[in-house]
Tab-separated table of C-alpha atoms in Angstrom:
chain	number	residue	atom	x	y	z
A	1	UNK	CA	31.554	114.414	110.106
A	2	UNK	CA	31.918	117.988	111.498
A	3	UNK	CA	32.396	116.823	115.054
A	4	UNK	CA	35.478	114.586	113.697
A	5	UNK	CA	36.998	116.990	112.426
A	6	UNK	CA	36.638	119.420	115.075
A	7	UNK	CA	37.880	116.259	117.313
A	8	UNK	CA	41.089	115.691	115.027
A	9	UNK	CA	41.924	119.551	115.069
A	10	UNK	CA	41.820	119.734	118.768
A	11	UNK	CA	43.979	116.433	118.840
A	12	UNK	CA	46.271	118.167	116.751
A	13	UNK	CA	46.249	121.507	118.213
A	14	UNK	CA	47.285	119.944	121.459
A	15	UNK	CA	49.956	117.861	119.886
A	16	UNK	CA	51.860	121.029	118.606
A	17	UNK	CA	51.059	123.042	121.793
A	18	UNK	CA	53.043	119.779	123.883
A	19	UNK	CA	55.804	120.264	121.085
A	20	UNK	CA	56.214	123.792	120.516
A	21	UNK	CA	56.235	123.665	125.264
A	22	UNK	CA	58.763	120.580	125.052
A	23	UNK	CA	60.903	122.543	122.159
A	24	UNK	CA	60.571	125.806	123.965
A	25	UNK	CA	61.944	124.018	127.965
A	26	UNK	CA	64.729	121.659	126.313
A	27	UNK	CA	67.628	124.185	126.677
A	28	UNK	CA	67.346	124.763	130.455
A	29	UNK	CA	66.081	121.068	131.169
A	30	UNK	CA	70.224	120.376	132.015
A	31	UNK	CA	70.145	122.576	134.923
A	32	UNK	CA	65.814	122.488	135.721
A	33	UNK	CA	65.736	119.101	136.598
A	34	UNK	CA	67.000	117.105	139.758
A	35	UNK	CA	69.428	114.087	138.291
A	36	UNK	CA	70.419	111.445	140.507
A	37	UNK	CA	73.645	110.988	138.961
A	38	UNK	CA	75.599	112.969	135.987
A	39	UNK	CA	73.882	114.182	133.020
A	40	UNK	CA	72.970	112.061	129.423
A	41	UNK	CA	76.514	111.545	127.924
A	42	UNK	CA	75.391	111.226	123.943
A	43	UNK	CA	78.638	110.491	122.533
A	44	UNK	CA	79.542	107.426	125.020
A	45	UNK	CA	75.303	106.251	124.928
A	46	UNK	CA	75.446	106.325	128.929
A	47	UNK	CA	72.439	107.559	130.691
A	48	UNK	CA	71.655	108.849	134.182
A	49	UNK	CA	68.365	107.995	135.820
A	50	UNK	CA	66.585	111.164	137.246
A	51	UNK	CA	64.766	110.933	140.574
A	52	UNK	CA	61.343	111.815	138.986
A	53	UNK	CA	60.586	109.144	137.072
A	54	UNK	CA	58.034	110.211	134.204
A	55	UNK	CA	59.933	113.807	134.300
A	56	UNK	CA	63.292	112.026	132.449
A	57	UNK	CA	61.312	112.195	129.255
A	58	UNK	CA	62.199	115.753	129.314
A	59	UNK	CA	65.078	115.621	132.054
A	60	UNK	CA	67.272	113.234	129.502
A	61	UNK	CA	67.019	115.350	126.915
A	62	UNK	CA	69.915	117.875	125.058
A	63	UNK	CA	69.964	120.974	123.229
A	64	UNK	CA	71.130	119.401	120.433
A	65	UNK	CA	68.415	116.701	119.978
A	66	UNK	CA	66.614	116.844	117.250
A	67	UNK	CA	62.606	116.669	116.742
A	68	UNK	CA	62.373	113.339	116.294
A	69	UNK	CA	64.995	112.122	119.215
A	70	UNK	CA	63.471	114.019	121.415
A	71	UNK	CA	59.623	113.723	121.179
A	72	UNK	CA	59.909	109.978	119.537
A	73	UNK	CA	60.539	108.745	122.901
A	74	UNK	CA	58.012	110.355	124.828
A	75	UNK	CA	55.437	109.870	122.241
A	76	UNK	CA	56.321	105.978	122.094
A	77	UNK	CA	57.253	105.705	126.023
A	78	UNK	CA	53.469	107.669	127.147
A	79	UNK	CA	51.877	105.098	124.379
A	80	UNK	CA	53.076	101.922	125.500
A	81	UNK	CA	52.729	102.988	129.099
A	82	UNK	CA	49.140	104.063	128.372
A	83	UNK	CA	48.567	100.577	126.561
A	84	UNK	CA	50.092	98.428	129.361
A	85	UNK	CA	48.165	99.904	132.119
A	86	UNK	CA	44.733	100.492	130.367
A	87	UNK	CA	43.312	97.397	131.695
A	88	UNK	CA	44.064	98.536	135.244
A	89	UNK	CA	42.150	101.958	134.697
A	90	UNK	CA	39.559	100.286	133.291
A	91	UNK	CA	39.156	97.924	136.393
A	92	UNK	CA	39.304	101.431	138.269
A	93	UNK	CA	35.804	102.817	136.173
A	94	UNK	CA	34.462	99.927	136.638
A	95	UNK	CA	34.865	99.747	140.814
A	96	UNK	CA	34.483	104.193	140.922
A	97	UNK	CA	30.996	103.945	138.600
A	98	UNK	CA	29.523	102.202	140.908
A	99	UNK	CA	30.770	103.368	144.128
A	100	UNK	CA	27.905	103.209	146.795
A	101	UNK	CA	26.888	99.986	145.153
A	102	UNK	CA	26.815	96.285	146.250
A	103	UNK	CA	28.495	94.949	143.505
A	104	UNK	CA	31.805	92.731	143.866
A	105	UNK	CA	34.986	93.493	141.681
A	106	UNK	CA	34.031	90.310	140.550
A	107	UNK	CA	30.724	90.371	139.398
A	108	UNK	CA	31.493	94.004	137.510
A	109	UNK	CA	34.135	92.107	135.984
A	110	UNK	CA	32.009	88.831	135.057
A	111	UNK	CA	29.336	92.094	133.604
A	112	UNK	CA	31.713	93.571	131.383
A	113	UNK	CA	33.188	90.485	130.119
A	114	UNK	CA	29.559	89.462	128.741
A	115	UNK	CA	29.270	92.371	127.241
A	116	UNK	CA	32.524	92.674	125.767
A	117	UNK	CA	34.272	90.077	125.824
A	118	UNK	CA	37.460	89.068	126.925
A	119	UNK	CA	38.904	91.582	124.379
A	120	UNK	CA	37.203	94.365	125.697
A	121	UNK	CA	39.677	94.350	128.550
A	122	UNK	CA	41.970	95.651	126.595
A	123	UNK	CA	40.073	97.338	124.291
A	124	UNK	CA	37.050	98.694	125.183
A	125	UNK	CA	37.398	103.039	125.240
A	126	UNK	CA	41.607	102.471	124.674
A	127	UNK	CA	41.735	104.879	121.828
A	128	UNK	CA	40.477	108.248	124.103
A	129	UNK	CA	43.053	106.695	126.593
A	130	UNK	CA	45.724	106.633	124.986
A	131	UNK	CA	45.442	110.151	123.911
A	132	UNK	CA	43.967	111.424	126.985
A	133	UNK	CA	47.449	109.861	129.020
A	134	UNK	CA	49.906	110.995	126.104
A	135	UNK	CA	48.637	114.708	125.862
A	136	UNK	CA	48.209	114.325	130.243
A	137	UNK	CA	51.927	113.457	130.202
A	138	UNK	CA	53.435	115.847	127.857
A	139	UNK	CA	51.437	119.109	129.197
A	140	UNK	CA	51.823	118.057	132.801
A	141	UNK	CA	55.397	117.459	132.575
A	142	UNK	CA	56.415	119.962	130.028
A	143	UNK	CA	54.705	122.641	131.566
A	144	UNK	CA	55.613	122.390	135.491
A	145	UNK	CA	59.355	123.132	134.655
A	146	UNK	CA	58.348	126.363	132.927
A	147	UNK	CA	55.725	127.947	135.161
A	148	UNK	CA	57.817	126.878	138.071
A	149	UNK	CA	60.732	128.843	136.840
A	150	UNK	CA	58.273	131.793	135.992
A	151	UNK	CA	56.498	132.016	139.614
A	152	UNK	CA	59.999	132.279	141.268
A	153	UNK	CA	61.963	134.472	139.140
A	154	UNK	CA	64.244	131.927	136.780
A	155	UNK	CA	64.238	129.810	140.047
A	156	UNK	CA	64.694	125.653	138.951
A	157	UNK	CA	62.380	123.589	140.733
A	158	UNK	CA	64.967	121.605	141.669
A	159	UNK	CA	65.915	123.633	143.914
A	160	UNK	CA	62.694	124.884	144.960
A	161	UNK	CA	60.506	124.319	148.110
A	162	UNK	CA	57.270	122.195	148.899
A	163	UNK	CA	55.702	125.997	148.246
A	164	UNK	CA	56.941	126.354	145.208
A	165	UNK	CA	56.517	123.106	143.812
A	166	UNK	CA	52.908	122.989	144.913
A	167	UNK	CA	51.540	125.783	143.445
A	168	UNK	CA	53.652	125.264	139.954
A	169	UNK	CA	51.568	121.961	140.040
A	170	UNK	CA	48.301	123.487	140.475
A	171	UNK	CA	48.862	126.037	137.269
A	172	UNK	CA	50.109	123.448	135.352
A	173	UNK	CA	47.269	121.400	136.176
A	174	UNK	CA	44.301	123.539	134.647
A	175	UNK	CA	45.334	123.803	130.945
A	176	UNK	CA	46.019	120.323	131.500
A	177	UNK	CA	42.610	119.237	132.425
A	178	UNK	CA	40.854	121.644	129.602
A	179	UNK	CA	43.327	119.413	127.565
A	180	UNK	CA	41.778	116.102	127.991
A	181	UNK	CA	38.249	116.695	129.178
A	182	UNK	CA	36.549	115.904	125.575
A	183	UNK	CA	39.234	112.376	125.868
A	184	UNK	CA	37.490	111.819	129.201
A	185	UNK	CA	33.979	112.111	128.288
A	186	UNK	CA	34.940	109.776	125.860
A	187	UNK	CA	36.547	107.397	127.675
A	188	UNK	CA	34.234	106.633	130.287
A	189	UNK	CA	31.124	106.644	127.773
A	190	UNK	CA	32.845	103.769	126.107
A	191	UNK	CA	33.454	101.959	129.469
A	192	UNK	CA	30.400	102.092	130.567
A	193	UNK	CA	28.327	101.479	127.127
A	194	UNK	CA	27.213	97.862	128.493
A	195	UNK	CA	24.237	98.208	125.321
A	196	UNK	CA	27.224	98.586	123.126
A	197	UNK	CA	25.123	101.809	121.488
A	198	UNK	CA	28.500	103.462	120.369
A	199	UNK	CA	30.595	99.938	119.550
A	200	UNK	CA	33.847	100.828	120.726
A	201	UNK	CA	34.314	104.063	118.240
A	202	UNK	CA	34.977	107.726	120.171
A	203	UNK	CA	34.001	109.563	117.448
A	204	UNK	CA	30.704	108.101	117.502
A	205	UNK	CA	30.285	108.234	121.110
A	206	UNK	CA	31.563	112.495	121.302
A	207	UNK	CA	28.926	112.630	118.568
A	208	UNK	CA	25.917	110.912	120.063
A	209	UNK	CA	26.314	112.508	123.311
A	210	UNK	CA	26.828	115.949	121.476
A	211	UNK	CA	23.785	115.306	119.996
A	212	UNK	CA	21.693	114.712	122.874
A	213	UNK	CA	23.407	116.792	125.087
A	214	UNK	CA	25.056	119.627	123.973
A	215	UNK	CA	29.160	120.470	123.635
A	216	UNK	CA	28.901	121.250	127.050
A	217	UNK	CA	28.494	118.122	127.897
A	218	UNK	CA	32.465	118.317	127.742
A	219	UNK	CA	32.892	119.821	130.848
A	220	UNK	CA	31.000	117.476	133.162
A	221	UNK	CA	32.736	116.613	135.992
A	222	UNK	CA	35.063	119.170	135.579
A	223	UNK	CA	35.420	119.963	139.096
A	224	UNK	CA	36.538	116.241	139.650
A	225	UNK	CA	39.201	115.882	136.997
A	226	UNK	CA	40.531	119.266	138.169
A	227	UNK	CA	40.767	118.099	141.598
A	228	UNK	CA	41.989	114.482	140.981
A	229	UNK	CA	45.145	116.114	138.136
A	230	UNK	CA	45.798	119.190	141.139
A	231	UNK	CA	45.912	116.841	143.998
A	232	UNK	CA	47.889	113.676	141.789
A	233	UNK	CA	50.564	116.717	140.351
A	234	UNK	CA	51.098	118.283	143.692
A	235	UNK	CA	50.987	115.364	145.493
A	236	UNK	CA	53.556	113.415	143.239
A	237	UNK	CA	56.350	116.474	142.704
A	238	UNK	CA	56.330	117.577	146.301
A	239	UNK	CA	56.755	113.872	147.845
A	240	UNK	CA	59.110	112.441	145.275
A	241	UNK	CA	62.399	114.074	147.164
A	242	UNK	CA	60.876	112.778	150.209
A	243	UNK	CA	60.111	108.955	149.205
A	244	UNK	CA	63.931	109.117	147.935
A	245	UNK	CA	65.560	109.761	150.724
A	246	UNK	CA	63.638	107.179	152.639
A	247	UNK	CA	64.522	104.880	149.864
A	248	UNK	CA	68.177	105.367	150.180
A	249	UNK	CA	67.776	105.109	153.994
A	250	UNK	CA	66.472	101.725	153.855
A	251	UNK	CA	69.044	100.625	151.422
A	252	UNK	CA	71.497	101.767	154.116
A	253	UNK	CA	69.946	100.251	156.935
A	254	UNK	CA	69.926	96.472	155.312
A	255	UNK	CA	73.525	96.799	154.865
A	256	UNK	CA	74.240	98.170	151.131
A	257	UNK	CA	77.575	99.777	150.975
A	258	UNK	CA	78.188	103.270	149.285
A	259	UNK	CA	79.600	101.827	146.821
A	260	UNK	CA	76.853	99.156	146.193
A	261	UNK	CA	73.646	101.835	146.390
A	262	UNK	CA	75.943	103.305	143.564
A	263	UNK	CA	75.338	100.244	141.319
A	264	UNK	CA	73.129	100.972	137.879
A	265	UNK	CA	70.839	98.536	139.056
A	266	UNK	CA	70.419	99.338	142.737
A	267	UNK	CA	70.109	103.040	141.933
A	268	UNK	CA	67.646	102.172	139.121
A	269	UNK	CA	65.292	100.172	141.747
A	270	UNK	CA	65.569	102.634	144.468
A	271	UNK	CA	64.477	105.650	141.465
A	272	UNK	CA	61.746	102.932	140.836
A	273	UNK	CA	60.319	102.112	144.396
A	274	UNK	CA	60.573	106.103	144.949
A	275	UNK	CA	58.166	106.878	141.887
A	276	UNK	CA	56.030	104.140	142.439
A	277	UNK	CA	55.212	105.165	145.994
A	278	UNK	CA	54.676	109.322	145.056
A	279	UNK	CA	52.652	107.931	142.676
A	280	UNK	CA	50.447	105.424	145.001
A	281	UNK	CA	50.752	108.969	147.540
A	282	UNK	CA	49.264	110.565	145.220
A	283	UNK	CA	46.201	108.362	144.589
A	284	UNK	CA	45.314	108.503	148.132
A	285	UNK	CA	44.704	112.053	147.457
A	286	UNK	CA	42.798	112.049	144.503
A	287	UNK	CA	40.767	109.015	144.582
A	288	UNK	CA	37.821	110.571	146.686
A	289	UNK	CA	37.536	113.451	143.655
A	290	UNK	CA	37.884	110.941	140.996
A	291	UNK	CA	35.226	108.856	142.524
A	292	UNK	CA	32.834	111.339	142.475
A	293	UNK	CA	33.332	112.590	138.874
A	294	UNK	CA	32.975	109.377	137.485
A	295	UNK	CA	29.869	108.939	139.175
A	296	UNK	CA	28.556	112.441	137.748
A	297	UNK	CA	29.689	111.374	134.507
A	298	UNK	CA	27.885	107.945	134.389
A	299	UNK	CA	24.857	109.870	135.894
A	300	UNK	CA	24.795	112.506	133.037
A	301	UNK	CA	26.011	110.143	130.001
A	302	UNK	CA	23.775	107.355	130.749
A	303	UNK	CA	21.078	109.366	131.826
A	304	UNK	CA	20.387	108.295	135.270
A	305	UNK	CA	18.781	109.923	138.089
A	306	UNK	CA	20.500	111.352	141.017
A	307	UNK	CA	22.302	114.673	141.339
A	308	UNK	CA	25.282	116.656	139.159
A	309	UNK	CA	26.975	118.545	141.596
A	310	UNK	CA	30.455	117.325	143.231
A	311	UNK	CA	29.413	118.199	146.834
A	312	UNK	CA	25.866	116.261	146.866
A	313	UNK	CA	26.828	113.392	144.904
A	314	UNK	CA	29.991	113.457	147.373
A	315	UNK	CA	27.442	113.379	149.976
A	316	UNK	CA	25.197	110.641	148.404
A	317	UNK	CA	28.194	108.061	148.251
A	318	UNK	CA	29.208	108.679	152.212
A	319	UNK	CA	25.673	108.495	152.741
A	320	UNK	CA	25.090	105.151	151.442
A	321	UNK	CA	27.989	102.998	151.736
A	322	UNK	CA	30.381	104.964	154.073
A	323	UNK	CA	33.345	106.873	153.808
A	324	UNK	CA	35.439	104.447	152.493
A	325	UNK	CA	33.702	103.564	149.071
A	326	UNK	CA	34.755	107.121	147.992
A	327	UNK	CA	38.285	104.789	148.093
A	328	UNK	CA	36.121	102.673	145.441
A	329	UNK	CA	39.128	101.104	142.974
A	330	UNK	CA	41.373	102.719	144.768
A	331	UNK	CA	44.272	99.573	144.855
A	332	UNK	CA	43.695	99.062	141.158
A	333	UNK	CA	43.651	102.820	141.021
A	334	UNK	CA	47.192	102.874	142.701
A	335	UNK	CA	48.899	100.308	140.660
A	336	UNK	CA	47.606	101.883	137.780
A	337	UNK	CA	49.359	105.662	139.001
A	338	UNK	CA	53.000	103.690	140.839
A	339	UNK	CA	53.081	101.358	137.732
A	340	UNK	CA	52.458	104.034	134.678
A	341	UNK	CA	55.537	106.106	136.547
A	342	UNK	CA	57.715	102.717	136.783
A	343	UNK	CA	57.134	102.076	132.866
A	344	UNK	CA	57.844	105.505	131.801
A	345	UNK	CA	61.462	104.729	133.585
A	346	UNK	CA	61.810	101.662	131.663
A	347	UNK	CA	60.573	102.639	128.413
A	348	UNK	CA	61.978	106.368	127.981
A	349	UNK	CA	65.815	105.369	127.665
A	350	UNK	CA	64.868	102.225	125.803
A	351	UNK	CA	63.073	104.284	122.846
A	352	UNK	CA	65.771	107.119	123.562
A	353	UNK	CA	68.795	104.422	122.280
A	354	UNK	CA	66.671	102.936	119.656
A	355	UNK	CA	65.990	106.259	118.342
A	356	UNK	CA	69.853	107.506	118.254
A	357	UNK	CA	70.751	104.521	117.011
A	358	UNK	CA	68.450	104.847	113.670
């Protein structure tokens, strides 16, 4: 009972800390963040598309929105993106877990269904997911804006450099990692609980493991998620410009006219195929580091043998199957990352109309 409502106060401490950051960038976001056309026109209901995809939850918004306008469609858009693509990241524990292994795709999948259920697919450790990817979202996005303006003197990072973008993802990274750890822990000890011990409930599970293992248990694999949200962050804001204006190129070189690239539909698709391939960029960087955490983290939560540390057990996976199944999920891993920025496009306008409309 303690621990869940130590859990709920944490959950709700980082809730108003992503709200009172949101709140606190709004006013600047106008001039902060790259559009790729003209601004959100309220009174006529039009709306631009920005070039970063998941960043136009917080690029679309106004001064004059209120609370619920402008977090209601983040909160709903990170939620039903989260939902959508949980199956995918489960897939992706699945194939990292076992990296170094012999197991198939299949036969993990054919495991976990006996266990679980077809349900379980889209199920099984959702809850910490969904909050782990909502809070992810609204810290990593919220924040980058801010510290980006603050390590270049009231510069935008619109119009900053690869430099600048790069390190304003790797501060905003670590409070976002300290953020979701206990969500993490979570997760993956309801993935992987093939005895069913902790039946699907994340209290239950943070309790359990707490029990045996201490609240530090919380921080294992830290050095994994921190590399894996640096690399993705970095990776993602300092290629998206570049994925653009390939983008655009291509639409050229098939024969779109100006005025056709200039279409709602065309320049939709182009955002689209841009954020989807930062995203899938950024995978190929962090893959290797989230490969190895989730390994540590099976290790220690299930109690298996084999080392802790990122470098050895880094070491142990190259060792035994090869360089390549530190890639272990990877394609499932990319969809996942290309597909959770492609939603957020969708979604964010769609809940940002319904909402005005109420």
């Amino acid at each position: 009972f303690p621990l869940r409502i130590l859990v709920m106060a944490a959950l709700l401490l980082f809730f108003i800390v992503a709200t009172a950051t949101l709140g606190a960038s709004v006013p600047g976001r106008a001039s902060s963040l790259k559009m790729a056309s003209a601004a959100v026109q309220i009174g006529t209901r039009k709306h631009a598309f920005p070039i970063d995809h998941e960043a136009e939850i917080i690029a679309s918004l106004t001064p004059k929105a209120s609370l619920v306008t402008t977090l209601g469609p983040v909160l709903a858009a990170s939620f039903c993106a989260a939902a959508i693509m949980y199956p995918l990241d489960l897939i992706r524990a699945l194939k990292m877990a076992n990296a170094g292994s012999k197991a198939t795709t299949l036969q993990l999948l054919s495991n976990f269904k006996n266990t679980h259920g077809w349900s379980g697919f889209f199920t099984q450790g959702l809850v910490p997911e969904l909050g782990r990817a909502t809070f992810m979202r609204f810290i990593k996005f919220g924040l980058f804006p801010i510290i980006h303006l603050g390590i270049t003197n009231g510069i935008p990072e619109s119009k900053g450099n690869s430099q600048t973008k790069a390190m304003s993802a790797l501060l905003t990274s670590i409070p976002e990692v300290f953020a979701i750890m206990p969500l993490e822990i979570a997760k993956v000890a309801l993935q992987l609980d093939a005895q069913k011990i902790y039946n699907n409930n994340m209290f239950k599970a943070m309790a359990e493991i707490v029990k045996s293992k201490g609240v530090g248990v919380f921080g294992t694999g830290y050095v994994g998620v921190q590399y894996r949200q640096a690399a993705w962050g970095t990776a993602y804001f300092v290629s998206l410009p570049f994925f653009d204006r390939q983008v655009k190129r291509g639409l050229e070189k098939i024969g779109l006219s100006e005025k056709e690239r200039e279409r709602e539909g065309v320049k939709m698709g182009a955002q689209l195929t841009s954020g989807f391939l930062a995203g899938v960029f950024g995978a190929m960087l962090n893959t290797p580091g989230d490969t190895i955490r989730t390994v540590i983290q099976k290790r220690v939560i299930g109690d298996l043998s084999g080392s802790t540390t990122f470098l050895k057990v880094g070491q142990e996976i190259v060792s035994s199957r090869g360089m390549s199944s530190l890639y272990a999920g990877f394609g499932f891993k990319a969809i996942h990352l290309g597909g959770g920025g492609a939603l957020m496009a969708f979604f964010v306008p769609f809940f940002k109309k319904l909402f005005e409309s109420v």
